[in-house]
Amino acid sequence: MFKDMIKDIVTSYGPAGRETTVSKTIRKYIEPLVDEVYYDALGNLIAHKKGTSGKKIMLSAHMDQIGFIVTDIDENGFLRVATVGGVNPHMVLSQGVVFENGVKGLVYMETKDLSYASLDISKLFIDIGAASKEEAEKLVEIGDMAVYRPDFVDMGKRISCAAMDDRIGCAVMIEAFKKANTEHDVYLVFTVQEEVGCRGAGVAAYAIEPDFNINFDVTSFGDTPNATFVNISLGKGAAIKVMDSSVIVPKAAREFLESCANEIGAKFQREILRAGGTDTSAVQKSRCGVMASCISIPCRYVHSQVEMVDMDDVNACVDITACALSRKELPGF
Ligand code: CO
Ligand code: ZN
């Protein structure tokens, strides 16, 4: 079932730069569906199915998640950390985390000059239940990375877990490819290190030289109490990107996706983000430029431990993508 695959992928360990575990989970689902699966030098996982049209479509979603890297272990066994990607200290406080080797930790703050307002990562530490430096060093080393401890919550139509950003995009890609009937060469690229600056997607696009790219990522939300204004709501359909702070999607590419949505009667909303970017920008600027677009999955509480999506939106993203893959004509100027 689709939801079981989502749960499996979203709960796999994989902060930026340490994507091996999650890539193995993803590989299990995609390998039976394609002609070849390989890694490039950065660790991007690339699945390729040959086509007959002579055109190449690249689907991409980042498989890395935000996290923490151990910088210091003190005399009493507490870990100090730096952030890997956009971690908000207020969202991390008193959350559970887990390391690649399964060691669990709890995040708390210095209490002497207790000030929530000025809280930053330097005031936080991770308690792994060790009573001394020696004990801690048996469990964790400097340079190890932790992520939010995954807690997959199934509310029926809506589901929540850390790392929905962007494992839900990875799952949408796989599910859409399963449903699609396409004559094009398709490359499904599960990219690395998006959370630290879209580092993986660009090199993958350079190697593949796609005629068309659809990137998948989560987007922000504006439909919760007193939220900052973002014209995106959960349950109102796939979010087809118009613009974010890193990219303006060519009108032809956006209209192509919207025509697919209209053809199959899938709900969609237009996404315009004042802040934040995605791999789409890195793909767009590869080589002499790539016709790149983006389907975003509306997601509440992005970069928290409780990122939430609506399955109706997720399924709309799947169906629009399957339709796009089946089209003979791809967008161009
Ligand atoms: Co993110
Ligand atoms: Zn993302």
GROMACS .gro file of C-alpha atoms and ligand atoms in nm:
model
  335
    1MET     CA    1   0.000   0.000   0.000
    2PHE     CA    2   0.107   0.356  -0.077
    3LYS     CA    3   0.083   0.465   0.286
    4ASP     CA    4   0.305   0.176   0.401
    5MET     CA    5   0.572   0.281   0.151
    6ILE     CA    6   0.546   0.643   0.271
    7LYS     CA    7   0.589   0.531   0.632
    8ASP     CA    8   0.890   0.316   0.545
    9ILE     CA    9   1.064   0.597   0.356
   10VAL     CA   10   0.974   0.881   0.593
   11THR     CA   11   1.100   0.697   0.901
   12SER     CA   12   1.439   0.602   0.751
   13TYR     CA   13   1.749   0.779   0.878
   14GLY     CA   14   1.914   1.026   0.640
   15PRO     CA   15   2.037   1.375   0.728
   16ALA     CA   16   2.217   1.578   0.460
   17GLY     CA   17   2.544   1.410   0.371
   18ARG     CA   18   2.446   1.080   0.538
   19GLU     CA   19   2.175   0.952   0.304
   20THR     CA   20   2.291   0.590   0.268
   21THR     CA   21   2.027   0.433   0.492
   22VAL     CA   22   1.730   0.613   0.339
   23SER     CA   23   1.867   0.554  -0.011
   24LYS     CA   24   1.862   0.178   0.054
   25THR     CA   25   1.498   0.198   0.162
   26ILE     CA   26   1.407   0.389  -0.153
   27ARG     CA   27   1.611   0.159  -0.376
   28LYS     CA   28   1.406  -0.139  -0.259
   29TYR     CA   29   1.090   0.020  -0.406
   30ILE     CA   30   1.228   0.163  -0.728
   31GLU     CA   31   1.472  -0.108  -0.844
   32PRO     CA   32   1.205  -0.356  -0.967
   33LEU     CA   33   1.048  -0.084  -1.185
   34VAL     CA   34   1.349   0.037  -1.389
   35ASP     CA   35   1.637  -0.080  -1.611
   36GLU     CA   36   1.923   0.043  -1.393
   37VAL     CA   37   1.988   0.201  -1.053
   38TYR     CA   38   2.314   0.369  -0.959
   39TYR     CA   39   2.476   0.630  -0.735
   40ASP     CA   40   2.684   0.925  -0.852
   41ALA     CA   41   2.988   1.055  -0.664
   42LEU     CA   42   2.780   1.274  -0.431
   43GLY     CA   43   2.545   0.989  -0.341
   44ASN     CA   44   2.245   1.091  -0.551
   45LEU     CA   45   2.041   0.775  -0.614
   46ILE     CA   46   1.946   0.759  -0.982
   47ALA     CA   47   1.694   0.514  -1.130
   48HIS     CA   48   1.665   0.501  -1.509
   49LYS     CA   49   1.399   0.348  -1.732
   50LYS     CA   50   1.470   0.356  -2.105
   51GLY     CA   51   1.215   0.501  -2.344
   52THR     CA   52   1.163   0.528  -2.720
   53SER     CA   53   1.087   0.895  -2.783
   54GLY     CA   54   1.445   1.021  -2.764
   55LYS     CA   55   1.346   1.266  -2.489
   56LYS     CA   56   1.457   1.258  -2.128
   57ILE     CA   57   1.242   1.348  -1.829
   58MET     CA   58   1.410   1.390  -1.494
   59LEU     CA   59   1.197   1.360  -1.183
   60SER     CA   60   1.372   1.472  -0.865
   61ALA     CA   61   1.309   1.489  -0.493
   62HIS     CA   62   1.558   1.528  -0.212
   63MET     CA   63   1.600   1.234   0.024
   64ASP     CA   64   1.803   1.417   0.290
   65GLN     CA   65   1.649   1.566   0.602
   66ILE     CA   66   1.757   1.832   0.851
   67GLY     CA   67   1.958   1.725   1.156
   68PHE     CA   68   2.234   1.792   1.408
   69ILE     CA   69   2.605   1.717   1.405
   70VAL     CA   70   2.802   1.652   1.724
   71THR     CA   71   3.076   1.911   1.776
   72ASP     CA   72   3.174   1.841   2.136
   73ILE     CA   73   3.117   1.598   2.422
   74ASP     CA   74   3.154   1.751   2.770
   75GLU     CA   75   3.287   1.602   3.095
   76ASN     CA   76   2.939   1.493   3.204
   77GLY     CA   77   2.851   1.327   2.874
   78PHE     CA   78   2.634   1.599   2.724
   79LEU     CA   79   2.666   1.659   2.349
   80ARG     CA   80   2.693   1.999   2.188
   81VAL     CA   81   2.579   2.019   1.830
   82ALA     CA   82   2.571   2.234   1.519
   83THR     CA   83   2.273   2.231   1.285
   84VAL     CA   84   2.262   2.056   0.951
   85GLY     CA   85   2.012   2.261   0.750
   86GLY     CA   86   1.739   2.492   0.877
   87VAL     CA   87   1.676   2.384   1.235
   88ASN     CA   88   1.472   2.616   1.455
   89PRO     CA   89   1.592   2.583   1.819
   90HIS     CA   90   1.242   2.642   1.958
   91MET     CA   91   1.104   2.353   1.754
   92VAL     CA   92   1.385   2.122   1.866
   93LEU     CA   93   1.366   2.192   2.239
   94SER     CA   94   1.257   1.882   2.436
   95GLN     CA   95   1.228   1.665   2.125
   96GLY     CA   96   1.371   1.318   2.087
   97VAL     CA   97   1.649   1.251   1.838
   98VAL     CA   98   1.819   0.939   1.707
   99PHE     CA   99   2.165   0.867   1.564
  100GLU     CA  100   2.250   0.642   1.270
  101ASN     CA  101   2.357   0.360   1.506
  102GLY     CA  102   2.023   0.378   1.689
  103VAL     CA  103   2.145   0.572   1.994
  104LYS     CA  104   1.862   0.789   2.124
  105GLY     CA  105   1.891   1.138   2.267
  106LEU     CA  106   1.682   1.418   2.418
  107VAL     CA  107   1.729   1.785   2.339
  108TYR     CA  108   1.723   2.033   2.622
  109MET     CA  109   1.854   2.381   2.699
  110GLU     CA  110   2.084   2.559   2.945
  111THR     CA  111   1.866   2.676   3.232
  112LYS     CA  112   2.086   2.928   3.414
  113ASP     CA  113   2.005   3.229   3.198
  114LEU     CA  114   1.670   3.093   3.093
  115SER     CA  115   1.552   3.297   2.799
  116TYR     CA  116   1.330   3.143   2.539
  117ALA     CA  117   1.348   3.454   2.327
  118SER     CA  118   1.724   3.437   2.282
  119LEU     CA  119   1.734   3.061   2.246
  120ASP     CA  120   1.981   2.946   1.982
  121ILE     CA  121   2.155   2.621   1.902
  122SER     CA  122   2.457   2.707   2.120
  123LYS     CA  123   2.228   2.701   2.428
  124LEU     CA  124   2.100   2.352   2.348
  125PHE     CA  125   2.256   2.016   2.427
  126ILE     CA  126   2.168   1.651   2.369
  127ASP     CA  127   2.138   1.411   2.662
  128ILE     CA  128   2.200   1.050   2.550
  129GLY     CA  129   2.165   0.906   2.897
  130ALA     CA  130   2.540   0.890   2.956
  131ALA     CA  131   2.680   0.987   3.298
  132SER     CA  132   3.030   1.076   3.180
  133LYS     CA  133   3.237   1.167   2.879
  134GLU     CA  134   3.374   0.811   2.865
  135GLU     CA  135   3.026   0.661   2.862
  136ALA     CA  136   2.908   0.902   2.595
  137GLU     CA  137   3.210   0.837   2.374
  138LYS     CA  138   3.121   0.468   2.363
  139LEU     CA  139   2.789   0.563   2.199
  140VAL     CA  140   2.859   0.867   1.984
  141GLU     CA  141   3.159   1.031   1.817
  142ILE     CA  142   3.227   1.388   1.715
  143GLY     CA  143   3.094   1.425   1.360
  144ASP     CA  144   2.803   1.185   1.411
  145MET     CA  145   2.463   1.317   1.305
  146ALA     CA  146   2.124   1.291   1.474
  147VAL     CA  147   1.776   1.349   1.334
  148TYR     CA  148   1.432   1.389   1.488
  149ARG     CA  149   1.316   1.055   1.622
  150PRO     CA  150   1.047   0.955   1.372
  151ASP     CA  151   0.693   0.922   1.503
  152PHE     CA  152   0.459   0.836   1.217
  153VAL     CA  153   0.105   0.942   1.306
  154ASP     CA  154  -0.179   0.819   1.086
  155MET     CA  155  -0.490   1.033   1.123
  156GLY     CA  156  -0.661   0.875   0.825
  157LYS     CA  157  -0.673   1.139   0.554
  158ARG     CA  158  -0.383   1.325   0.712
  159ILE     CA  159  -0.048   1.186   0.822
  160SER     CA  160   0.235   1.336   1.022
  161CYS     CA  161   0.603   1.261   1.080
  162ALA     CA  162   0.940   1.432   1.082
  163ALA     CA  163   1.110   1.429   0.739
  164MET     CA  164   0.790   1.450   0.534
  165ASP     CA  165   1.021   1.714   0.385
  166ASP     CA  166   1.096   1.562   0.142
  167ARG     CA  167   1.041   1.190   0.174
  168ILE     CA  168   0.680   1.249   0.073
  169GLY     CA  169   0.819   1.388  -0.255
  170CYS     CA  170   1.030   1.073  -0.299
  171ALA     CA  171   0.721   0.857  -0.244
  172VAL     CA  172   0.509   1.065  -0.486
  173MET     CA  173   0.772   1.016  -0.757
  174ILE     CA  174   0.777   0.639  -0.716
  175GLU     CA  175   0.398   0.605  -0.701
  176ALA     CA  176   0.348   0.829  -1.007
  177PHE     CA  177   0.607   0.636  -1.204
  178LYS     CA  178   0.429   0.309  -1.118
  179LYS     CA  179   0.102   0.447  -1.257
  180ALA     CA  180   0.247   0.617  -1.566
  181ASN     CA  181   0.256   0.492  -1.918
  182THR     CA  182   0.541   0.681  -2.081
  183GLU     CA  183   0.744   0.663  -2.401
  184HIS     CA  184   1.021   0.889  -2.268
  185ASP     CA  185   1.347   0.804  -2.097
  186VAL     CA  186   1.272   0.862  -1.730
  187TYR     CA  187   1.531   0.935  -1.464
  188LEU     CA  188   1.413   0.933  -1.105
  189VAL     CA  189   1.671   1.118  -0.902
  190PHE     CA  190   1.666   1.102  -0.522
  191THR     CA  191   1.897   1.390  -0.444
  192VAL     CA  192   2.136   1.454  -0.156
  193GLN     CA  193   2.212   1.765   0.048
  194GLU     CA  194   1.917   1.983  -0.053
  195GLU     CA  195   1.878   2.104   0.304
  196VAL     CA  196   2.226   2.255   0.307
  197GLY     CA  197   2.200   2.436  -0.025
  198CYS     CA  198   2.065   2.223  -0.312
  199ARG     CA  199   2.403   2.059  -0.369
  200GLY     CA  200   2.302   1.726  -0.519
  201ALA     CA  201   2.040   1.812  -0.780
  202GLY     CA  202   2.261   2.029  -0.997
  203VAL     CA  203   2.530   1.769  -1.060
  204ALA     CA  204   2.267   1.502  -1.134
  205ALA     CA  205   2.101   1.729  -1.389
  206TYR     CA  206   2.440   1.806  -1.544
  207ALA     CA  207   2.504   1.436  -1.600
  208ILE     CA  208   2.154   1.352  -1.725
  209GLU     CA  209   2.092   1.659  -1.948
  210PRO     CA  210   1.713   1.629  -1.923
  211ASP     CA  211   1.469   1.785  -2.171
  212PHE     CA  212   1.225   1.842  -1.887
  213ASN     CA  213   1.239   1.826  -1.508
  214ILE     CA  214   0.967   1.796  -1.249
  215ASN     CA  215   1.097   1.846  -0.898
  216PHE     CA  216   0.895   1.751  -0.590
  217ASP     CA  217   0.920   1.914  -0.252
  218VAL     CA  218   0.697   2.022   0.032
  219THR     CA  219   0.572   2.377   0.054
  220SER     CA  220   0.458   2.603   0.334
  221PHE     CA  221   0.108   2.664   0.467
  222GLY     CA  222  -0.117   2.955   0.561
  223ASP     CA  223  -0.428   2.780   0.688
  224THR     CA  224  -0.357   2.747   1.062
  225PRO     CA  225  -0.456   2.998   1.337
  226ASN     CA  226  -0.285   3.335   1.286
  227ALA     CA  227  -0.039   3.194   1.033
  228THR     CA  228   0.179   3.423   0.825
  229PHE     CA  229   0.019   3.475   0.487
  230VAL     CA  230   0.092   3.194   0.245
  231ASN     CA  231  -0.180   3.117  -0.007
  232ILE     CA  232  -0.159   2.740   0.042
  233SER     CA  233  -0.403   2.518   0.233
  234LEU     CA  234  -0.397   2.151   0.319
  235GLY     CA  235  -0.660   1.958   0.127
  236LYS     CA  236  -0.692   2.204  -0.161
  237GLY     CA  237  -0.478   1.998  -0.396
  238ALA     CA  238  -0.128   1.978  -0.541
  239ALA     CA  239   0.066   2.305  -0.526
  240ILE     CA  240   0.207   2.386  -0.867
  241LYS     CA  241   0.501   2.620  -0.824
  242VAL     CA  242   0.494   2.963  -0.986
  243MET     CA  243   0.782   3.113  -0.790
  244ASP     CA  244   0.987   3.092  -0.472
  245SER     CA  245   1.292   3.288  -0.362
  246SER     CA  246   1.521   3.066  -0.570
  247VAL     CA  247   1.331   3.011  -0.892
  248ILE     CA  248   1.067   3.138  -1.133
  249VAL     CA  249   0.919   2.844  -1.319
  250PRO     CA  250   0.881   2.911  -1.693
  251LYS     CA  251   0.516   2.979  -1.773
  252ALA     CA  252   0.516   2.703  -2.037
  253ALA     CA  253   0.626   2.446  -1.781
  254ARG     CA  254   0.372   2.555  -1.521
  255GLU     CA  255   0.089   2.563  -1.777
  256PHE     CA  256   0.189   2.216  -1.891
  257LEU     CA  257   0.140   2.079  -1.538
  258GLU     CA  258  -0.183   2.275  -1.493
  259SER     CA  259  -0.320   2.134  -1.819
  260CYS     CA  260  -0.241   1.783  -1.690
  261ALA     CA  261  -0.431   1.861  -1.369
  262ASN     CA  262  -0.726   1.994  -1.568
  263GLU     CA  263  -0.724   1.695  -1.802
  264ILE     CA  264  -0.769   1.448  -1.516
  265GLY     CA  265  -0.973   1.673  -1.288
  266ALA     CA  266  -0.710   1.687  -1.013
  267LYS     CA  267  -0.729   1.975  -0.767
  268PHE     CA  268  -0.439   2.217  -0.763
  269GLN     CA  269  -0.337   2.553  -0.618
  270ARG     CA  270  -0.065   2.790  -0.738
  271GLU     CA  271   0.236   2.822  -0.511
  272ILE     CA  272   0.415   3.152  -0.464
  273LEU     CA  273   0.661   3.154  -0.175
  274ARG     CA  274   0.828   3.469  -0.047
  275ALA     CA  275   1.103   3.271   0.125
  276GLY     CA  276   1.261   2.932   0.076
  277GLY     CA  277   1.389   2.748  -0.227
  278THR     CA  278   1.419   2.401  -0.374
  279ASP     CA  279   1.628   2.182  -0.601
  280THR     CA  280   1.431   2.321  -0.898
  281SER     CA  281   1.666   2.621  -0.899
  282ALA     CA  282   1.977   2.402  -0.918
  283VAL     CA  283   1.834   2.193  -1.202
  284GLN     CA  284   1.717   2.500  -1.394
  285LYS     CA  285   2.067   2.649  -1.397
  286SER     CA  286   2.248   2.330  -1.495
  287ARG     CA  287   2.455   2.338  -1.819
  288CYS     CA  288   2.285   2.571  -2.071
  289GLY     CA  289   1.967   2.570  -1.866
  290VAL     CA  290   1.695   2.311  -1.817
  291MET     CA  291   1.318   2.343  -1.856
  292ALA     CA  292   1.240   2.278  -1.490
  293SER     CA  293   0.914   2.278  -1.298
  294CYS     CA  294   0.799   2.183  -0.952
  295ILE     CA  295   0.502   2.013  -0.792
  296SER     CA  296   0.485   2.091  -0.422
  297ILE     CA  297   0.307   1.895  -0.156
  298PRO     CA  298   0.132   2.127   0.093
  299CYS     CA  299   0.281   2.055   0.435
  300ARG     CA  300   0.214   2.202   0.777
  301TYR     CA  301   0.485   2.265   1.038
  302VAL     CA  302   0.777   2.227   0.795
  303HIS     CA  303   1.112   2.143   0.963
  304SER     CA  304   0.943   2.039   1.287
  305GLN     CA  305   0.902   1.691   1.428
  306VAL     CA  306   0.534   1.690   1.329
  307GLU     CA  307   0.525   1.775   0.957
  308MET     CA  308   0.175   1.701   0.827
  309VAL     CA  309   0.034   1.632   0.480
  310ASP     CA  310  -0.309   1.545   0.343
  311MET     CA  311  -0.339   1.224   0.139
  312ASP     CA  312  -0.583   1.389  -0.104
  313ASP     CA  313  -0.311   1.641  -0.193
  314VAL     CA  314  -0.051   1.367  -0.212
  315ASN     CA  315  -0.267   1.164  -0.449
  316ALA     CA  316  -0.336   1.471  -0.663
  317CYS     CA  317   0.043   1.518  -0.697
  318VAL     CA  318   0.078   1.153  -0.801
  319ASP     CA  319  -0.197   1.171  -1.064
  320ILE     CA  320  -0.078   1.497  -1.220
  321THR     CA  321   0.274   1.355  -1.247
  322ALA     CA  322   0.153   1.030  -1.404
  323CYS     CA  323  -0.041   1.235  -1.659
  324ALA     CA  324   0.264   1.453  -1.734
  325LEU     CA  325   0.480   1.144  -1.795
  326SER     CA  326   0.226   1.008  -2.042
  327ARG     CA  327   0.222   1.323  -2.258
  328LYS     CA  328   0.407   1.300  -2.592
  329GLU     CA  329   0.475   1.673  -2.618
  330LEU     CA  330   0.689   1.830  -2.347
  331PRO     CA  331   0.692   2.204  -2.271
  332GLY     CA  332   0.935   2.435  -2.451
  333PHE     CA  333   0.969   2.793  -2.567
  334CO      CO  334   1.346   2.130   0.398
  335ZN      ZN  335   1.248   2.004   0.115
   0.00000   0.00000   0.00000
